[in-house]
CSV table of C-alpha atoms in Angstrom, one decimal:
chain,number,residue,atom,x,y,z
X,490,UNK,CA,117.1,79.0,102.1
X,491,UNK,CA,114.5,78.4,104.3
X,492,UNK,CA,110.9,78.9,105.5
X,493,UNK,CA,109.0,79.7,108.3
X,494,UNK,CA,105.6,78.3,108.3
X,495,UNK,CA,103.5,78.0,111.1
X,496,UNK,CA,106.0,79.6,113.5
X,497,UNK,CA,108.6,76.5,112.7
X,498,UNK,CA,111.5,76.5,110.9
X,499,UNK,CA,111.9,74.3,107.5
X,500,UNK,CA,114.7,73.7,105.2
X,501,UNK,CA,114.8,72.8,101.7
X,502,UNK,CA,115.8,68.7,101.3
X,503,UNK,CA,114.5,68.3,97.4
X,504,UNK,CA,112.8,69.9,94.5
X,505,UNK,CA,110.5,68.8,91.6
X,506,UNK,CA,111.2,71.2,88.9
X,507,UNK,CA,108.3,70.9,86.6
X,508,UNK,CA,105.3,68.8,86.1
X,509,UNK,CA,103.1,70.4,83.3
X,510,UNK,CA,100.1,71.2,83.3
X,511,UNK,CA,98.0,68.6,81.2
X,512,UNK,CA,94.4,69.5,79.8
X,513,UNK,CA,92.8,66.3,81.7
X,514,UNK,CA,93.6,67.6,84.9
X,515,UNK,CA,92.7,71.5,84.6
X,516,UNK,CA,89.1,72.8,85.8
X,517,UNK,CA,86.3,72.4,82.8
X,518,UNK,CA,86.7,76.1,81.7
X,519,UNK,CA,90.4,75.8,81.0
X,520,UNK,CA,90.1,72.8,78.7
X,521,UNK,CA,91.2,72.8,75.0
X,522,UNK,CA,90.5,69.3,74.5
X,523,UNK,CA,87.8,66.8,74.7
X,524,UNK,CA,88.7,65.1,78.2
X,525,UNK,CA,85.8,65.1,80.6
X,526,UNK,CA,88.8,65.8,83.1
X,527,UNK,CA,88.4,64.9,86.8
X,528,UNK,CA,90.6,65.5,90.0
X,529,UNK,CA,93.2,62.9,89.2
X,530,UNK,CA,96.6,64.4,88.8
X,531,UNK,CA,98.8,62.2,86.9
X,532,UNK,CA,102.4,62.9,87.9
X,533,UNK,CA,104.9,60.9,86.7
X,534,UNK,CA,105.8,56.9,86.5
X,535,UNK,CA,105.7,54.6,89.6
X,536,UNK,CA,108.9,53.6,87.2
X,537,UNK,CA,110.9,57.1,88.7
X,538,UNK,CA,111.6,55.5,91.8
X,539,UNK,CA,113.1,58.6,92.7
X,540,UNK,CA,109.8,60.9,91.5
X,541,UNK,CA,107.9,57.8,94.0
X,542,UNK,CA,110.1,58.1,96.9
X,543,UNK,CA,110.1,62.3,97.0
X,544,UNK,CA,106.3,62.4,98.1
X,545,UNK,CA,107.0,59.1,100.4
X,546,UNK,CA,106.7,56.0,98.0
X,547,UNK,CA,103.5,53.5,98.1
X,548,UNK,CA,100.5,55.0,99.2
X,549,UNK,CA,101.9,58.6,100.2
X,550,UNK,CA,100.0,60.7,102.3
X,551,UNK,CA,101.6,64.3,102.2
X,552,UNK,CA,101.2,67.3,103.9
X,553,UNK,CA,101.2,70.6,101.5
X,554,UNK,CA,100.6,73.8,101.0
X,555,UNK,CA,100.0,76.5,98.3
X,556,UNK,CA,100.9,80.5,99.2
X,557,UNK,CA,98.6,83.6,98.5
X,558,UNK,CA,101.1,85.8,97.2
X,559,UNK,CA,102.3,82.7,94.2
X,560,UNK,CA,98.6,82.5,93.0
X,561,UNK,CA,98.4,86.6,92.9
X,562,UNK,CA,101.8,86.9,90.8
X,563,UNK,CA,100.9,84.0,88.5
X,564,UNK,CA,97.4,85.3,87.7
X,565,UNK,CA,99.1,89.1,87.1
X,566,UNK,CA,101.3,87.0,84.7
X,567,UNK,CA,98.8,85.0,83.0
X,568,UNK,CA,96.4,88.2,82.9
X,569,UNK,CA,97.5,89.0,79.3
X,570,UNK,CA,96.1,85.2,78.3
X,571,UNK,CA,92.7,86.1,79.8
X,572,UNK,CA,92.5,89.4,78.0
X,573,UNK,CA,93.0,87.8,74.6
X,574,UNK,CA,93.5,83.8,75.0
X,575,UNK,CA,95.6,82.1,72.5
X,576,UNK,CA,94.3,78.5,73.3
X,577,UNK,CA,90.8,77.2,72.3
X,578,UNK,CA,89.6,77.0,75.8
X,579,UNK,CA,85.7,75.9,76.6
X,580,UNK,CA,85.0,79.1,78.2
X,581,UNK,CA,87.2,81.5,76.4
X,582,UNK,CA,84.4,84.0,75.6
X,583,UNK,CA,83.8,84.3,79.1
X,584,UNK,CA,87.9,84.3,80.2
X,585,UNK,CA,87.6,87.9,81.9
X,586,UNK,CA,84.5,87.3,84.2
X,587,UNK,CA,86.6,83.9,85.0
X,588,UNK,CA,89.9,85.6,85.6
X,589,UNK,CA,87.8,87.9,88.6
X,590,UNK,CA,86.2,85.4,89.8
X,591,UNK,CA,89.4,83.0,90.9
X,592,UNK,CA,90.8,86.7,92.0
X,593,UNK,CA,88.2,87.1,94.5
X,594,UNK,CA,88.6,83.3,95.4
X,595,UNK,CA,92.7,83.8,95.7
X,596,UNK,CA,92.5,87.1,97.5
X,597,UNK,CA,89.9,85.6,100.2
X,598,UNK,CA,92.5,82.7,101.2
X,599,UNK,CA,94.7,82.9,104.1
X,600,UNK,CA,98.9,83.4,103.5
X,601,UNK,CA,99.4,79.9,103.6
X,602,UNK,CA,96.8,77.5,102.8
X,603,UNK,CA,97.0,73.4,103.3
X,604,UNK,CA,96.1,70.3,101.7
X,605,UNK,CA,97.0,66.8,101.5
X,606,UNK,CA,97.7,65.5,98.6
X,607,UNK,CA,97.4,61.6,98.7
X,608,UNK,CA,98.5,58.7,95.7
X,609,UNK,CA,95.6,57.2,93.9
X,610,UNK,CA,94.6,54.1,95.5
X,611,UNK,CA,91.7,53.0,92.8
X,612,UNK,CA,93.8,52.1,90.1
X,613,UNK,CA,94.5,49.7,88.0
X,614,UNK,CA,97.6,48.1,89.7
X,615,UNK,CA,99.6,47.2,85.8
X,616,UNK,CA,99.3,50.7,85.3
X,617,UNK,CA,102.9,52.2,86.3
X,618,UNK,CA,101.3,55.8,85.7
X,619,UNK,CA,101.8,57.4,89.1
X,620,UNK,CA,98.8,59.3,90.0
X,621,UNK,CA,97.1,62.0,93.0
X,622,UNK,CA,93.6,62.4,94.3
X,623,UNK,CA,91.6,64.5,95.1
X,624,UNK,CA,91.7,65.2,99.0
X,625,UNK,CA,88.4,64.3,99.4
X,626,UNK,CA,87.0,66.8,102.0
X,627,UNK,CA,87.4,70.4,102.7
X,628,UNK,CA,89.0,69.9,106.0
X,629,UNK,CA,91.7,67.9,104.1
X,630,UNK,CA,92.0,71.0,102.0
X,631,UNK,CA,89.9,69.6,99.1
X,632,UNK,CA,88.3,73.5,98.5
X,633,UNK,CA,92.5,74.2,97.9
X,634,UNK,CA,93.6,71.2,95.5
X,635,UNK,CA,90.6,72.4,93.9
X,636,UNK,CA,92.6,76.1,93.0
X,637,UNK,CA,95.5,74.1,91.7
X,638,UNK,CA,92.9,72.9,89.3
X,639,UNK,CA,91.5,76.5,88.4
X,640,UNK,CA,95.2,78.3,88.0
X,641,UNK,CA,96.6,75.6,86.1
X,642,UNK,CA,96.2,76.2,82.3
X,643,UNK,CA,97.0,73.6,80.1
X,644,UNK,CA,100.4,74.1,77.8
X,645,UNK,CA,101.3,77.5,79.4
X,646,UNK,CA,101.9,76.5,82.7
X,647,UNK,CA,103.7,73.9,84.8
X,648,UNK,CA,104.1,73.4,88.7
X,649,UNK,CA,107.4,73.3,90.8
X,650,UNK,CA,107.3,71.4,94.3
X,651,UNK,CA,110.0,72.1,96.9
X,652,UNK,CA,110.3,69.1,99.5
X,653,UNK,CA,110.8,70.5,103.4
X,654,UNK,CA,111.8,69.2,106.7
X,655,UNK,CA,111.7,70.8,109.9
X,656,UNK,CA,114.4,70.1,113.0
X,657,UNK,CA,112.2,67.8,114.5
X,658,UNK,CA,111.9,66.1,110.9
X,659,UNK,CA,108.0,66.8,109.8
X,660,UNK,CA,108.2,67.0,106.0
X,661,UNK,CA,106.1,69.6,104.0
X,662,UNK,CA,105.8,70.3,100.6
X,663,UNK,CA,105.6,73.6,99.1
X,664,UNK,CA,103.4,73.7,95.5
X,665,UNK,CA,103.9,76.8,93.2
X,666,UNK,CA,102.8,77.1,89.6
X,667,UNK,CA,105.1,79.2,87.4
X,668,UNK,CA,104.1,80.4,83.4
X,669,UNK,CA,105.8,78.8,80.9
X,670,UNK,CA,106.8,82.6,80.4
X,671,UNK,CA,107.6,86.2,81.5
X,672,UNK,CA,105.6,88.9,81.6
X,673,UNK,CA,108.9,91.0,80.7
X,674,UNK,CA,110.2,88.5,78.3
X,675,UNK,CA,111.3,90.7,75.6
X,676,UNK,CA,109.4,88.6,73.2
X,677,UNK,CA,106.0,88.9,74.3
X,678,UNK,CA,103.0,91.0,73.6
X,679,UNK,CA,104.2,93.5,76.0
X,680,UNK,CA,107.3,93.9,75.2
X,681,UNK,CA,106.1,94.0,71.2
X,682,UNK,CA,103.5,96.8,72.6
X,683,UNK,CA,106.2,98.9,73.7
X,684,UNK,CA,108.5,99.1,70.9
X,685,UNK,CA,105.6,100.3,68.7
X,686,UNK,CA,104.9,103.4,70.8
X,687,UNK,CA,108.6,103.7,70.5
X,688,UNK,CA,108.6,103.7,66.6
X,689,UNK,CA,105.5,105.8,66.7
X,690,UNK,CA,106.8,108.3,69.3
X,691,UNK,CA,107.5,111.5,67.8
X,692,UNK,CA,109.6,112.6,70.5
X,693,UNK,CA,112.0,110.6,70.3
X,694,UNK,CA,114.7,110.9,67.5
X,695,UNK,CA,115.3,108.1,65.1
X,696,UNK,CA,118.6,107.2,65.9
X,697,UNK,CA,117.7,107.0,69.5
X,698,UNK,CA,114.6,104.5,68.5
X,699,UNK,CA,117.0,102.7,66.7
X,700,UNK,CA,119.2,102.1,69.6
X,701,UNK,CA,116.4,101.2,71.4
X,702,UNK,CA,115.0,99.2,69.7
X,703,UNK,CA,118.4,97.0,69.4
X,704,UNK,CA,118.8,97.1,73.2
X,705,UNK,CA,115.8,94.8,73.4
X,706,UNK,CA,117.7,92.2,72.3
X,707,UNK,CA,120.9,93.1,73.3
X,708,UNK,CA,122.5,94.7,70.4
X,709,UNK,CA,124.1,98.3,69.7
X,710,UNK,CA,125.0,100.9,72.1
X,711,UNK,CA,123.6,98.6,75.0
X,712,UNK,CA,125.9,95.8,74.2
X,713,UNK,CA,129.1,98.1,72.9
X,714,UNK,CA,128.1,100.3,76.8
X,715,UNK,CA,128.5,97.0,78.6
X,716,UNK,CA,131.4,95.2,76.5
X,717,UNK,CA,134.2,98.8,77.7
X,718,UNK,CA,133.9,97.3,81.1
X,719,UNK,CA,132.6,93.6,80.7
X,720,UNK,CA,135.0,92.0,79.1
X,721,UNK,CA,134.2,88.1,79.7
X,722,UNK,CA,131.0,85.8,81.3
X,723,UNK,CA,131.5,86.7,85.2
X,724,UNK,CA,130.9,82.8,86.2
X,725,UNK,CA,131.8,80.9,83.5
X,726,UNK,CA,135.1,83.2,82.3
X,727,UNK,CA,134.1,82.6,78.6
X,728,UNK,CA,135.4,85.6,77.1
X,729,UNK,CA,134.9,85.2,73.4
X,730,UNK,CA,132.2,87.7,72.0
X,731,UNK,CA,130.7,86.1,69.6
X,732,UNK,CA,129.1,83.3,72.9
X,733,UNK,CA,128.0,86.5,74.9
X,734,UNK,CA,124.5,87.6,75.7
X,735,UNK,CA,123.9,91.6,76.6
X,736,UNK,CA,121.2,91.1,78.8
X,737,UNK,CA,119.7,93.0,80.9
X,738,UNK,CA,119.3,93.5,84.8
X,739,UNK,CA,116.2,94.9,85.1
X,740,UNK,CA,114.5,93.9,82.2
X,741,UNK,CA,113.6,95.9,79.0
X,742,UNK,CA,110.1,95.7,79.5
X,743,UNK,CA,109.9,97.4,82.9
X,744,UNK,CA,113.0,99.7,82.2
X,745,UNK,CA,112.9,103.3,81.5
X,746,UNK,CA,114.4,104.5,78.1
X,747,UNK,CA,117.6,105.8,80.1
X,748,UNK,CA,117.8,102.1,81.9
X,749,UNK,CA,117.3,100.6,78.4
X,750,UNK,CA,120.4,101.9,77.2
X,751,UNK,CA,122.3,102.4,80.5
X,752,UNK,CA,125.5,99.8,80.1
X,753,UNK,CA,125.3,99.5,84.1
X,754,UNK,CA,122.1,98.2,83.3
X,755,UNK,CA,123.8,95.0,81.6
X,756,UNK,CA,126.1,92.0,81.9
X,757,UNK,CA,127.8,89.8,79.3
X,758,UNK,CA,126.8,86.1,80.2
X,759,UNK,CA,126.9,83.0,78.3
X,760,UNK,CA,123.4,82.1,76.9
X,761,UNK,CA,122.6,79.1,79.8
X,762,UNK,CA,123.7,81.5,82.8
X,763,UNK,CA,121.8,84.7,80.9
X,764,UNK,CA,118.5,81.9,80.7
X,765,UNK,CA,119.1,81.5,84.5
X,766,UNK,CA,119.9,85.3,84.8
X,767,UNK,CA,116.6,86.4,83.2
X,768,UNK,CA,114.3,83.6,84.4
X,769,UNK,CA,115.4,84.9,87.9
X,770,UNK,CA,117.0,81.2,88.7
X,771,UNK,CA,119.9,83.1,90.4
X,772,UNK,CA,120.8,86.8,91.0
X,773,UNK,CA,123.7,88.2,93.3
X,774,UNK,CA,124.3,90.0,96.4
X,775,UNK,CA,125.8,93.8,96.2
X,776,UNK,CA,129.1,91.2,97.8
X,777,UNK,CA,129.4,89.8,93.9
X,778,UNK,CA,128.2,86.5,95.7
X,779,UNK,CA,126.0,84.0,93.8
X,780,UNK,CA,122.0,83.5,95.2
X,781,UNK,CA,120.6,80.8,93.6
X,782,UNK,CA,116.8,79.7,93.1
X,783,UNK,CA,115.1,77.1,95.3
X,784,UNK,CA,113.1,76.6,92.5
X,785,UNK,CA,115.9,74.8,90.3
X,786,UNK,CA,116.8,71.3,91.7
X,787,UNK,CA,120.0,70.2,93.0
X,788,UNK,CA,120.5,68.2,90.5
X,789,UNK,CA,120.4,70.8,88.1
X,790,UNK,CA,122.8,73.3,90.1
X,791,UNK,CA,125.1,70.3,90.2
X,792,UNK,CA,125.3,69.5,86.6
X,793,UNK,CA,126.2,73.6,85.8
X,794,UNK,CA,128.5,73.7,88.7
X,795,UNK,CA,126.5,76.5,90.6
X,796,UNK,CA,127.1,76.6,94.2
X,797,UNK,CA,125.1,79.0,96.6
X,798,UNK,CA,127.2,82.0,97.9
X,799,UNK,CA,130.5,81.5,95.4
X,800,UNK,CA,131.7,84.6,95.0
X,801,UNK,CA,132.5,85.7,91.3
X,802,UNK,CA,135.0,88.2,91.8
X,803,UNK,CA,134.4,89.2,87.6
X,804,UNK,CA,131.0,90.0,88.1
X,805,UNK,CA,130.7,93.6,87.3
X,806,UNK,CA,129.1,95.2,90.7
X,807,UNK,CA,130.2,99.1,91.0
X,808,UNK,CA,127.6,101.2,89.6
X,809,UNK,CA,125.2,98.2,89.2
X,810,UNK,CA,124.1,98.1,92.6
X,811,UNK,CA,120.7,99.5,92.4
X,812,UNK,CA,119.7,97.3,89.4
X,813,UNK,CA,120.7,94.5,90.9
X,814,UNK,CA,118.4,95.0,94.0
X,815,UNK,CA,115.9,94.9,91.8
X,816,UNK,CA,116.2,92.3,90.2
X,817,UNK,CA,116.8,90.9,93.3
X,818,UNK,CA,113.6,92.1,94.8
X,819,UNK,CA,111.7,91.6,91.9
X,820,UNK,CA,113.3,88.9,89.0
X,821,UNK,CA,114.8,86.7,91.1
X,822,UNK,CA,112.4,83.5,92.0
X,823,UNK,CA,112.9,82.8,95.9
């Protein structure tokens, strides 16, 4: 996968999966603790010589960049925490006038926005903590480092950094912040929401609620639909039942009740490739080919043998097609 910023080309060299988000470093209204907090970013050990030498080793200088549409998703995701926080946060009584306001800020910023994001040279030199500053002016992007800050809530969310390189070798880094959840994980508010006004709907019967209800989590008609045709784990050939997750292409939560219970809406996977599946780490082409995240490192993809583009000739395609694109579209993390 690549990216076209600026009018050049970049490719993908190396990922950072997942630095959380700690309560020192998160703007005052976000805190839960007592930290003062202040625009130091600590980031790992100087002792990861590989964490050291992705940004550019001793005293790295890099060139990033943060995208409008990641902030707008993330805040949609996290909207539910503002409505009804489940953290102690200093300005939780005012978390819905705070939740506009970094809207207006988010929606006022340009497609791509830069900033450089530079190692901490005022440290004590024992300390092997590594460590970011603040840029330092707002032509350096300091106005954007500063949003980083505002998004970044301590516990629930955690930020992903894809290294990239154009043809004439400038390196770029690419900084997105991801929930430590889904919005159509089928055990959040949400989803919890929904099933009541099922069990309270009195049009519709109770063994259909029933069924319903059981297709959340992959159980009953759903799973029995899906197992006539889907006999074994598409990618990793596991075909004993009892190791097999229903799960769903187009997630409960933002299914219809007919897509609920429609088998073509389902796939039996074993549990790591349905967490991959649902977490929209990989998806597939209508070809039965494997597309897999940017946003998981090599490393990872390595270690679970998934290679970008296998085709899996088992995966279960015909009649699945549109809920695939979907998920595609709308699941799947690119």
């Amino acid at each position: 996968m690549s990216y076209l910023i600026n009018g050049k080309r970049f490719e993908i060299i190396d990922t950072i999966e997942k630095i959380p988000s700690r309560d020192s470093f998160t703007d005052e209204e976000n805190k839960i603790g007592k930290s003062t907090g202040a625009w130091e970013w600590h980031i790992g050990s100087k002792r990861d010589a590989a964490k050291y030498a992705f940004f550019g080793g001793l005293g790295f200088d890099a060139l990033c960049f943060i995208k409008k549409d990641d902030l707008i998703w993330l805040m949609e995701e996290l909207q539910p925490e503002y409505q009804d926080p489940s953290q102690n946060y200093r300005g939780k009584l005012d978390f819905l006038r705070v939740y506009k306001n970094r809207m207006d800020q988010i929606n006022s910023l340009a497609s791509f926005s830069f900033f450089h994001f530079r190692e901490h040279d005022q440290r004590d030199s024992l300390d092997n903590r590594l460590y970011a500053k603040r840029p330092g002016s707002k032509a350096d992007g300091d106005d954007i480092y500063s949003i980083l800050r505002d998004v970044a809530l301590p516990n629930l969310t955690f930020t992903s950094i894809l290294k990239l390189q154009s043809s004439d070798g400038q390196i770029m880094y690419y900084f997105k912040v991801f929930p430590n959840f889904s919005s159509y994980d089928w055990g959040n508010n949400f989803s919890i929401a929904q099933e009541s006004a099922i069990l309270s709907s009195i049009t519709i019967s109770t063994t259909e609620k029933d069924q319903l209800i059981k297709a959340r989590v992959g159980q009953g008609k759903f799973r029995m639909g899906i197992s006539k045709e889907c006999k074994i784990c598409p990618i990793t050939r596991v075909d004993d039942t009892r190791l097999l997750v229903a799960s769903h292409i187009k997630p409960w939560s933002l299914s219809s009740n007919f897509e609920r219970l429609d088998p073509k809406n389902g796939v039996l996977f074993t549990p790591t490739i349905d967490k991959l599946f649902d977490s929209g780490f990989i998806s597939f082409t209508d070809h039965k080919e494997l597309i897999v995240s940017p946003w998981i490192s090599q490393n990872t993809t390595k270690k679970l043998n998934l290679l970008n583009g296998t085709r899996y000739t088992h995966f279960p395609i015909k009649g699945r097609e549109k809920y695939i694109e979907y998920h595609r579209h709308n699941i799947f993390k690119s």
